[in-house]
Amino acid sequence: QVQLVESGGGLVQAGGSLRLSCAASGRSFSSYAMGWFRQAPGKEREFVASISRSGGSTSYADSVKGRFTISRDNAKNTVYLQMNSLKPEDTAVYYCAAVGSIWFGVPTKSSDFASWGQGTQVTVSS
């Protein structure tokens, strides 16, 4: 099992930036691919970004490409999501997730992940 705690959410004006952090504990952080998902009120949870075990490979949803950047610092057991040029459509609860087994690529499906954080709210105003 792994415990994940997100932080860094808040209220920001359109065009602004936020950096989300996800601190992990309970397992060897470097052994697991990580991802970010988000869920807006009344909508399904959707994939945002993911990163491989070493940080050498990443994947992004089309809606955030060029604006968001996922990264990880294995020495600090932390994964980040830098969000720039935020839009009102980005408003959602953002969740950090970890895979439950060894991966040799970058997962993008919710079912690929076994552990989830509690979420952090991101609200982007017009």
CSV table of N, CA and C in Angstrom, one decimal:
chain,number,residue,atom,x,y,z
A,1,GLN,N,0.8,-1.2,0.0
A,1,GLN,CA,0.0,0.0,0.0
A,1,GLN,C,0.9,1.2,0.0
A,2,VAL,N,0.3,2.3,-0.6
A,2,VAL,CA,1.0,3.6,-0.6
A,2,VAL,C,0.0,4.7,-0.2
A,3,GLN,N,0.5,5.6,0.6
A,3,GLN,CA,-0.3,6.7,0.9
A,3,GLN,C,0.1,8.0,0.1
A,4,LEU,N,-0.9,8.7,-0.4
A,4,LEU,CA,-0.6,9.8,-1.3
A,4,LEU,C,-1.4,11.0,-0.7
A,5,VAL,N,-0.7,12.2,-0.6
A,5,VAL,CA,-1.3,13.4,-0.1
A,5,VAL,C,-1.0,14.5,-1.1
A,6,GLU,N,-2.1,15.1,-1.7
A,6,GLU,CA,-1.9,16.2,-2.6
A,6,GLU,C,-2.0,17.5,-1.8
A,7,SER,N,-1.4,18.5,-2.4
A,7,SER,CA,-1.4,19.9,-1.9
A,7,SER,C,-1.2,20.8,-3.0
A,8,GLY,N,-1.4,22.1,-2.8
A,8,GLY,CA,-1.2,23.1,-3.8
A,8,GLY,C,-2.3,23.7,-4.5
A,9,GLY,N,-3.5,23.1,-4.3
A,9,GLY,CA,-4.7,23.6,-5.0
A,9,GLY,C,-5.1,25.0,-4.4
A,10,GLY,N,-6.1,25.6,-5.1
A,10,GLY,CA,-6.6,26.9,-4.7
A,10,GLY,C,-7.4,27.6,-5.7
A,11,LEU,N,-7.6,28.8,-5.5
A,11,LEU,CA,-8.4,29.7,-6.4
A,11,LEU,C,-7.4,30.6,-7.2
A,12,VAL,N,-7.6,30.6,-8.5
A,12,VAL,CA,-6.7,31.4,-9.4
A,12,VAL,C,-7.5,31.9,-10.5
A,13,GLN,N,-7.0,33.1,-11.0
A,13,GLN,CA,-7.7,33.7,-12.2
A,13,GLN,C,-7.3,33.0,-13.5
A,14,ALA,N,-8.1,33.1,-14.5
A,14,ALA,CA,-7.8,32.5,-15.8
A,14,ALA,C,-6.5,33.1,-16.3
A,15,GLY,N,-5.6,32.2,-16.8
A,15,GLY,CA,-4.3,32.6,-17.3
A,15,GLY,C,-3.2,32.5,-16.2
A,16,GLY,N,-3.6,32.2,-15.0
A,16,GLY,CA,-2.7,32.1,-13.9
A,16,GLY,C,-2.1,30.7,-13.8
A,17,SER,N,-1.3,30.4,-12.8
A,17,SER,CA,-0.6,29.2,-12.6
A,17,SER,C,-0.7,28.6,-11.2
A,18,LEU,N,-0.6,27.3,-11.1
A,18,LEU,CA,-0.5,26.6,-9.8
A,18,LEU,C,0.4,25.4,-10.0
A,19,ARG,N,1.0,25.0,-8.9
A,19,ARG,CA,1.8,23.8,-8.9
A,19,ARG,C,1.3,22.9,-7.8
A,20,LEU,N,0.8,21.7,-8.2
A,20,LEU,CA,0.3,20.7,-7.3
A,20,LEU,C,1.4,19.8,-6.9
A,21,SER,N,1.4,19.3,-5.7
A,21,SER,CA,2.4,18.4,-5.2
A,21,SER,C,1.7,17.2,-4.7
A,22,CYS,N,2.3,16.0,-4.8
A,22,CYS,CA,1.8,14.8,-4.2
A,22,CYS,C,2.9,14.1,-3.5
A,23,ALA,N,2.8,14.0,-2.2
A,23,ALA,CA,3.8,13.3,-1.4
A,23,ALA,C,3.4,11.8,-1.1
A,24,ALA,N,4.3,10.9,-1.4
A,24,ALA,CA,4.0,9.5,-1.3
A,24,ALA,C,4.8,8.9,-0.1
A,25,SER,N,4.2,7.9,0.5
A,25,SER,CA,4.9,7.1,1.5
A,25,SER,C,4.3,5.7,1.5
A,26,GLY,N,5.1,4.7,2.1
A,26,GLY,CA,4.6,3.4,2.3
A,26,GLY,C,5.2,2.4,1.3
A,27,ARG,N,5.8,2.8,0.2
A,27,ARG,CA,6.5,1.9,-0.7
A,27,ARG,C,7.7,2.7,-1.3
A,28,SER,N,8.4,1.9,-2.1
A,28,SER,CA,9.6,2.5,-2.8
A,28,SER,C,9.0,3.4,-3.9
A,29,PHE,N,9.1,4.7,-3.8
A,29,PHE,CA,8.5,5.6,-4.7
A,29,PHE,C,9.0,5.4,-6.1
A,30,SER,N,10.3,5.2,-6.2
A,30,SER,CA,10.9,5.1,-7.6
A,30,SER,C,10.5,3.9,-8.3
A,31,SER,N,9.8,2.9,-7.7
A,31,SER,CA,9.4,1.7,-8.4
A,31,SER,C,8.0,1.9,-9.1
A,32,TYR,N,7.4,3.0,-9.0
A,32,TYR,CA,6.0,3.1,-9.4
A,32,TYR,C,5.8,4.3,-10.4
A,33,ALA,N,5.1,4.0,-11.5
A,33,ALA,CA,4.6,5.1,-12.3
A,33,ALA,C,3.5,5.9,-11.6
A,34,MET,N,3.4,7.2,-11.8
A,34,MET,CA,2.5,8.0,-11.1
A,34,MET,C,1.6,8.8,-12.1
A,35,GLY,N,0.5,9.2,-11.7
A,35,GLY,CA,-0.4,10.0,-12.6
A,35,GLY,C,-1.2,11.0,-11.8
A,36,TRP,N,-1.8,11.9,-12.6
A,36,TRP,CA,-2.8,12.9,-12.1
A,36,TRP,C,-4.1,12.8,-12.9
A,37,PHE,N,-5.2,12.8,-12.2
A,37,PHE,CA,-6.5,12.8,-12.7
A,37,PHE,C,-7.3,13.9,-12.1
A,38,ARG,N,-8.4,14.3,-12.8
A,38,ARG,CA,-9.2,15.3,-12.2
A,38,ARG,C,-10.7,15.0,-12.4
A,39,GLN,N,-11.5,15.5,-11.6
A,39,GLN,CA,-13.0,15.3,-11.7
A,39,GLN,C,-13.7,16.6,-11.3
A,40,ALA,N,-14.5,17.0,-12.3
A,40,ALA,CA,-15.3,18.2,-12.1
A,40,ALA,C,-16.7,17.8,-11.6
A,41,PRO,N,-17.4,18.7,-10.9
A,41,PRO,CA,-18.7,18.3,-10.4
A,41,PRO,C,-19.6,17.7,-11.4
A,42,GLY,N,-20.2,16.6,-11.1
A,42,GLY,CA,-21.2,15.9,-12.0
A,42,GLY,C,-20.6,15.2,-13.2
A,43,LYS,N,-19.2,15.2,-13.3
A,43,LYS,CA,-18.6,14.6,-14.4
A,43,LYS,C,-17.7,13.4,-14.0
A,44,GLU,N,-17.3,12.6,-15.0
A,44,GLU,CA,-16.4,11.5,-14.7
A,44,GLU,C,-15.0,11.9,-14.5
A,45,ARG,N,-14.3,11.1,-13.7
A,45,ARG,CA,-12.9,11.3,-13.5
A,45,ARG,C,-12.1,11.2,-14.8
A,46,GLU,N,-11.2,12.1,-15.2
A,46,GLU,CA,-10.5,12.0,-16.4
A,46,GLU,C,-9.0,12.1,-16.2
A,47,PHE,N,-8.3,11.5,-17.1
A,47,PHE,CA,-6.9,11.5,-17.1
A,47,PHE,C,-6.3,12.8,-17.4
A,48,VAL,N,-5.3,13.2,-16.7
A,48,VAL,CA,-4.6,14.5,-17.0
A,48,VAL,C,-3.2,14.3,-17.4
A,49,ALA,N,-2.4,13.6,-16.7
A,49,ALA,CA,-1.0,13.4,-17.0
A,49,ALA,C,-0.4,12.2,-16.2
A,50,SER,N,0.6,11.6,-16.7
A,50,SER,CA,1.3,10.5,-16.0
A,50,SER,C,2.8,10.5,-16.3
A,51,ILE,N,3.6,9.8,-15.5
A,51,ILE,CA,5.0,9.8,-15.6
A,51,ILE,C,5.5,8.4,-15.3
A,52,SER,N,6.6,8.0,-16.0
A,52,SER,CA,7.2,6.7,-15.7
A,52,SER,C,8.0,6.7,-14.4
A,53,ARG,N,8.4,5.5,-14.1
A,53,ARG,CA,9.1,5.3,-12.8
A,53,ARG,C,10.4,6.2,-12.7
A,54,SER,N,11.1,6.3,-13.7
A,54,SER,CA,12.3,7.1,-13.7
A,54,SER,C,12.1,8.6,-14.0
A,55,GLY,N,10.9,8.9,-14.5
A,55,GLY,CA,10.6,10.2,-15.0
A,55,GLY,C,11.0,10.5,-16.4
A,56,GLY,N,11.5,9.5,-17.1
A,56,GLY,CA,12.0,9.7,-18.5
A,56,GLY,C,10.9,9.8,-19.5
A,57,SER,N,9.7,9.3,-19.2
A,57,SER,CA,8.6,9.3,-20.1
A,57,SER,C,7.4,9.9,-19.5
A,58,THR,N,6.6,10.7,-20.3
A,58,THR,CA,5.4,11.3,-19.8
A,58,THR,C,4.3,11.2,-20.8
A,59,SER,N,3.0,11.4,-20.3
A,59,SER,CA,1.9,11.4,-21.2
A,59,SER,C,0.9,12.4,-20.7
A,60,TYR,N,0.2,13.1,-21.6
A,60,TYR,CA,-0.7,14.2,-21.3
A,60,TYR,C,-2.0,14.0,-22.0
A,61,ALA,N,-3.1,14.4,-21.4
A,61,ALA,CA,-4.4,14.6,-22.1
A,61,ALA,C,-4.2,15.7,-23.1
A,62,ASP,N,-4.9,15.6,-24.2
A,62,ASP,CA,-4.9,16.6,-25.3
A,62,ASP,C,-5.3,18.0,-24.7
A,63,SER,N,-6.2,18.0,-23.8
A,63,SER,CA,-6.7,19.3,-23.2
A,63,SER,C,-5.7,20.1,-22.4
A,64,VAL,N,-4.6,19.4,-22.0
A,64,VAL,CA,-3.6,20.1,-21.2
A,64,VAL,C,-2.2,20.2,-21.8
A,65,LYS,N,-2.0,19.6,-23.0
A,65,LYS,CA,-0.7,19.6,-23.6
A,65,LYS,C,-0.3,21.0,-23.9
A,66,GLY,N,1.0,21.2,-23.6
A,66,GLY,CA,1.5,22.6,-23.8
A,66,GLY,C,1.3,23.5,-22.6
A,67,ARG,N,0.4,23.1,-21.7
A,67,ARG,CA,0.1,24.0,-20.5
A,67,ARG,C,0.5,23.4,-19.2
A,68,PHE,N,0.4,22.1,-19.1
A,68,PHE,CA,0.7,21.4,-17.9
A,68,PHE,C,2.0,20.6,-18.0
A,69,THR,N,2.7,20.4,-16.9
A,69,THR,CA,4.0,19.6,-16.9
A,69,THR,C,4.0,18.7,-15.7
A,70,ILE,N,4.1,17.4,-15.9
A,70,ILE,CA,4.3,16.5,-14.8
A,70,ILE,C,5.8,16.2,-14.6
A,71,SER,N,6.2,16.1,-13.3
A,71,SER,CA,7.6,15.8,-13.0
A,71,SER,C,7.6,15.1,-11.7
A,72,ARG,N,8.8,14.5,-11.4
A,72,ARG,CA,8.9,13.8,-10.1
A,72,ARG,C,10.3,13.9,-9.6
A,73,ASP,N,10.4,13.9,-8.3
A,73,ASP,CA,11.6,13.9,-7.5
A,73,ASP,C,11.6,12.7,-6.6
A,74,ASN,N,12.3,11.6,-7.1
A,74,ASN,CA,12.3,10.4,-6.4
A,74,ASN,C,13.0,10.5,-5.0
A,75,ALA,N,14.0,11.4,-4.9
A,75,ALA,CA,14.7,11.6,-3.7
A,75,ALA,C,13.7,12.2,-2.6
A,76,LYS,N,12.7,12.9,-3.0
A,76,LYS,CA,11.8,13.5,-2.1
A,76,LYS,C,10.4,12.8,-2.1
A,77,ASN,N,10.3,11.7,-2.8
A,77,ASN,CA,9.1,10.9,-2.9
A,77,ASN,C,7.9,11.8,-3.3
A,78,THR,N,8.1,12.6,-4.2
A,78,THR,CA,7.1,13.6,-4.6
A,78,THR,C,6.9,13.7,-6.1
A,79,VAL,N,5.7,13.8,-6.6
A,79,VAL,CA,5.4,14.1,-7.9
A,79,VAL,C,4.7,15.4,-8.0
A,80,TYR,N,4.9,16.2,-9.1
A,80,TYR,CA,4.4,17.5,-9.2
A,80,TYR,C,3.6,17.6,-10.5
A,81,LEU,N,2.7,18.6,-10.5
A,81,LEU,CA,1.9,19.0,-11.7
A,81,LEU,C,2.0,20.5,-11.8
A,82,GLN,N,2.8,21.0,-12.7
A,82,GLN,CA,2.8,22.5,-12.9
A,82,GLN,C,1.8,22.8,-13.9
A,83,MET,N,0.9,23.7,-13.6
A,83,MET,CA,-0.3,24.1,-14.4
A,83,MET,C,-0.2,25.5,-14.8
A,84,ASN,N,0.0,25.8,-16.0
A,84,ASN,CA,0.1,27.2,-16.5
A,84,ASN,C,-1.0,27.5,-17.5
A,85,SER,N,-1.2,28.8,-17.7
A,85,SER,CA,-2.3,29.2,-18.6
A,85,SER,C,-3.6,28.6,-18.3
A,86,LEU,N,-4.0,28.6,-17.0
A,86,LEU,CA,-5.2,27.9,-16.5
A,86,LEU,C,-6.5,28.5,-17.1
A,87,LYS,N,-7.4,27.6,-17.4
A,87,LYS,CA,-8.7,28.0,-17.9
A,87,LYS,C,-9.8,27.6,-17.0
A,88,PRO,N,-11.0,28.3,-17.1
A,88,PRO,CA,-12.1,27.9,-16.2
A,88,PRO,C,-12.4,26.4,-16.4
A,89,GLU,N,-12.2,25.8,-17.5
A,89,GLU,CA,-12.5,24.4,-17.8
A,89,GLU,C,-11.6,23.5,-17.0
A,90,ASP,N,-10.5,24.0,-16.4
A,90,ASP,CA,-9.6,23.2,-15.6
A,90,ASP,C,-10.1,23.0,-14.2
A,91,THR,N,-11.2,23.7,-13.8
A,91,THR,CA,-11.7,23.6,-12.5
A,91,THR,C,-12.2,22.2,-12.2
A,92,ALA,N,-11.6,21.6,-11.1
A,92,ALA,CA,-11.9,20.3,-10.7
A,92,ALA,C,-11.2,19.9,-9.5
A,93,VAL,N,-11.5,18.8,-8.9
A,93,VAL,CA,-10.7,18.2,-7.9
A,93,VAL,C,-9.6,17.4,-8.5
A,94,TYR,N,-8.4,17.6,-8.2
A,94,TYR,CA,-7.2,16.9,-8.8
A,94,TYR,C,-6.7,15.8,-7.9
A,95,TYR,N,-6.6,14.6,-8.4
A,95,TYR,CA,-6.1,13.4,-7.7
A,95,TYR,C,-4.8,12.9,-8.1
A,96,CYS,N,-3.9,12.6,-7.2
A,96,CYS,CA,-2.7,11.9,-7.5
A,96,CYS,C,-2.9,10.4,-7.4
A,97,ALA,N,-2.3,9.6,-8.2
A,97,ALA,CA,-2.5,8.2,-8.2
A,97,ALA,C,-1.1,7.4,-8.5
A,98,ALA,N,-1.0,6.2,-7.9
A,98,ALA,CA,0.1,5.4,-8.1
A,98,ALA,C,-0.3,4.0,-8.6
A,99,VAL,N,0.5,3.4,-9.5
A,99,VAL,CA,0.2,2.1,-10.0
A,99,VAL,C,0.4,1.1,-8.9
A,100,GLY,N,-0.2,-0.1,-9.0
A,100,GLY,CA,0.0,-1.2,-8.0
A,100,GLY,C,0.9,-2.3,-8.4
A,101,SER,N,1.6,-2.1,-9.5
A,101,SER,CA,2.6,-3.1,-10.0
A,101,SER,C,3.6,-2.4,-10.8
A,102,ILE,N,4.6,-3.2,-11.2
A,102,ILE,CA,5.7,-2.7,-12.0
A,102,ILE,C,5.2,-2.4,-13.4
A,103,TRP,N,5.6,-1.2,-13.9
A,103,TRP,CA,5.2,-0.8,-15.3
A,103,TRP,C,6.5,-0.4,-16.1
A,104,PHE,N,6.5,-0.7,-17.3
A,104,PHE,CA,7.6,-0.4,-18.2
A,104,PHE,C,7.2,0.7,-19.2
A,105,GLY,N,6.1,1.3,-19.0
A,105,GLY,CA,5.6,2.4,-19.8
A,105,GLY,C,4.9,3.5,-19.0
A,106,VAL,N,4.0,4.2,-19.6
A,106,VAL,CA,3.3,5.2,-18.9
A,106,VAL,C,1.8,4.9,-19.0
A,107,PRO,N,1.2,4.6,-17.8
A,107,PRO,CA,-0.3,4.2,-17.8
A,107,PRO,C,-1.1,5.5,-18.0
A,108,THR,N,-2.3,5.4,-18.5
A,108,THR,CA,-3.2,6.5,-18.7
A,108,THR,C,-4.6,6.2,-18.3
A,109,LYS,N,-4.9,5.0,-18.0
A,109,LYS,CA,-6.3,4.6,-17.6
A,109,LYS,C,-6.4,4.6,-16.1
A,110,SER,N,-7.6,5.0,-15.6
A,110,SER,CA,-7.9,5.0,-14.2
A,110,SER,C,-7.7,3.6,-13.6
A,111,SER,N,-8.1,2.6,-14.3
A,111,SER,CA,-8.0,1.2,-13.8
A,111,SER,C,-6.6,0.7,-13.7
A,112,ASP,N,-5.6,1.5,-14.3
A,112,ASP,CA,-4.2,1.1,-14.2
A,112,ASP,C,-3.6,1.4,-12.8
A,113,PHE,N,-4.3,2.3,-12.1
A,113,PHE,CA,-3.8,2.8,-10.8
A,113,PHE,C,-4.5,2.2,-9.6
A,114,ALA,N,-3.7,1.9,-8.6
A,114,ALA,CA,-4.3,1.2,-7.4
A,114,ALA,C,-4.4,2.1,-6.2
A,115,SER,N,-3.6,3.1,-6.1
A,115,SER,CA,-3.7,4.0,-4.9
A,115,SER,C,-4.0,5.4,-5.3
A,116,TRP,N,-4.8,6.1,-4.5
A,116,TRP,CA,-5.3,7.4,-4.8
A,116,TRP,C,-5.2,8.3,-3.6
A,117,GLY,N,-4.9,9.6,-3.9
A,117,GLY,CA,-4.9,10.6,-2.8
A,117,GLY,C,-6.3,11.1,-2.5
A,118,GLN,N,-6.4,12.0,-1.6
A,118,GLN,CA,-7.7,12.5,-1.2
A,118,GLN,C,-8.2,13.6,-2.1
A,119,GLY,N,-7.3,14.2,-2.9
A,119,GLY,CA,-7.7,15.2,-3.9
A,119,GLY,C,-7.4,16.6,-3.4
A,120,THR,N,-7.2,17.5,-4.3
A,120,THR,CA,-7.1,18.9,-3.9
A,120,THR,C,-7.8,19.8,-4.9
A,121,GLN,N,-8.6,20.7,-4.5
A,121,GLN,CA,-9.5,21.5,-5.3
A,121,GLN,C,-8.7,22.6,-6.0
A,122,VAL,N,-9.0,22.7,-7.3
A,122,VAL,CA,-8.5,23.8,-8.2
A,122,VAL,C,-9.6,24.5,-8.8
A,123,THR,N,-9.7,25.8,-8.6
A,123,THR,CA,-10.8,26.6,-9.1
A,123,THR,C,-10.2,27.7,-9.9
A,124,VAL,N,-10.6,27.8,-11.2
A,124,VAL,CA,-10.2,28.9,-12.1
A,124,VAL,C,-11.3,29.8,-12.4
A,125,SER,N,-11.2,31.0,-12.1
A,125,SER,CA,-12.3,32.0,-12.3
A,125,SER,C,-12.0,32.7,-13.6
A,126,SER,N,-13.1,33.2,-14.2
A,126,SER,CA,-13.0,33.9,-15.5
A,126,SER,C,-12.5,35.4,-15.3
